[in-house]
Amino acid sequence: CQGDEEAARGLPVASHMDRTQGKLDELQMNFLSFVVIPMWTSFTQLFPEQLTEIHRNIDFNLSYWKTYHSEAD
């Protein structure tokens, strides 16, 4: 992983690449919210019949990580 390689070389590790920080839930929620969902929302508007189910799965995935996050606190 990139973060492991950076750490091994004594370089600063980006927070989203650092396995030791234990913030996977926050990283997943941010990635889904700011990258995946906006992209798939646009795609689904263009091809609603083909992509609606995928969009539902993405929403479910985000819901899972939100639940995981709230239980971890």
Coordinates of C-alpha atoms in Angstrom, one line a residue:
C1 CA 0.0 0.0 0.0
Q2 CA 1.2 3.5 -0.7
G3 CA 1.0 4.5 3.0
D4 CA 3.1 1.5 4.0
E5 CA 5.8 2.4 1.4
E6 CA 5.8 6.1 2.5
A7 CA 6.2 5.1 6.2
A8 CA 9.0 2.6 5.3
R9 CA 10.9 5.4 3.5
G10 CA 10.4 7.8 6.4
L11 CA 8.1 10.0 4.4
P12 CA 5.0 11.7 5.8
V13 CA 2.0 9.5 5.3
A14 CA -1.2 11.1 4.0
S15 CA -4.0 10.5 6.4
H16 CA -6.1 8.7 3.9
M17 CA -3.3 6.2 3.3
D18 CA -2.3 5.5 6.9
R19 CA -3.5 2.1 8.1
T20 CA -2.5 2.8 11.6
Q21 CA -5.0 5.6 12.2
G22 CA -8.1 3.4 12.1
K23 CA -10.3 5.9 10.3
L24 CA -11.5 3.5 7.6
D25 CA -15.2 4.4 8.2
E26 CA -14.6 8.1 7.8
L27 CA -12.5 7.6 4.7
Q28 CA -15.1 5.4 3.1
M29 CA -17.9 7.9 3.9
N30 CA -16.0 10.8 2.5
F31 CA -15.0 8.9 -0.7
L32 CA -18.5 7.8 -1.3
S33 CA -20.0 11.2 -0.5
F34 CA -17.6 13.4 -2.5
V35 CA -16.5 11.1 -5.3
V36 CA -18.7 8.1 -5.9
I37 CA -22.2 9.4 -5.3
P38 CA -21.9 12.6 -7.4
M39 CA -20.4 10.6 -10.3
W40 CA -23.0 7.8 -10.1
T41 CA -25.8 10.3 -9.7
S42 CA -24.8 11.9 -13.0
F43 CA -24.5 8.5 -14.7
T44 CA -27.9 7.3 -13.3
Q45 CA -29.6 10.5 -14.7
L46 CA -28.2 9.6 -18.1
F47 CA -29.0 5.9 -18.0
P48 CA -31.6 5.4 -15.3
E49 CA -32.8 2.0 -16.3
Q50 CA -29.4 0.5 -16.3
L51 CA -27.8 2.1 -13.3
T52 CA -30.6 2.6 -10.7
E53 CA -29.8 -0.7 -8.9
I54 CA -26.1 0.2 -8.7
H55 CA -27.0 3.6 -7.3
R56 CA -29.1 1.9 -4.6
N57 CA -26.2 -0.3 -3.7
I58 CA -23.9 2.7 -3.3
D59 CA -26.5 4.3 -1.0
F60 CA -26.7 1.1 1.0
N61 CA -22.9 1.1 1.3
L62 CA -22.9 4.6 2.6
S63 CA -25.6 3.8 5.1
Y64 CA -23.5 0.8 6.3
W65 CA -20.5 3.0 6.9
K66 CA -22.5 5.6 8.7
T67 CA -24.0 2.9 11.0
Y68 CA -20.5 1.4 11.5
H69 CA -19.2 4.9 12.4
S70 CA -21.9 5.7 14.9
E71 CA -21.5 2.3 16.6
A72 CA -17.7 2.9 16.8
D73 CA -18.1 6.1 18.7

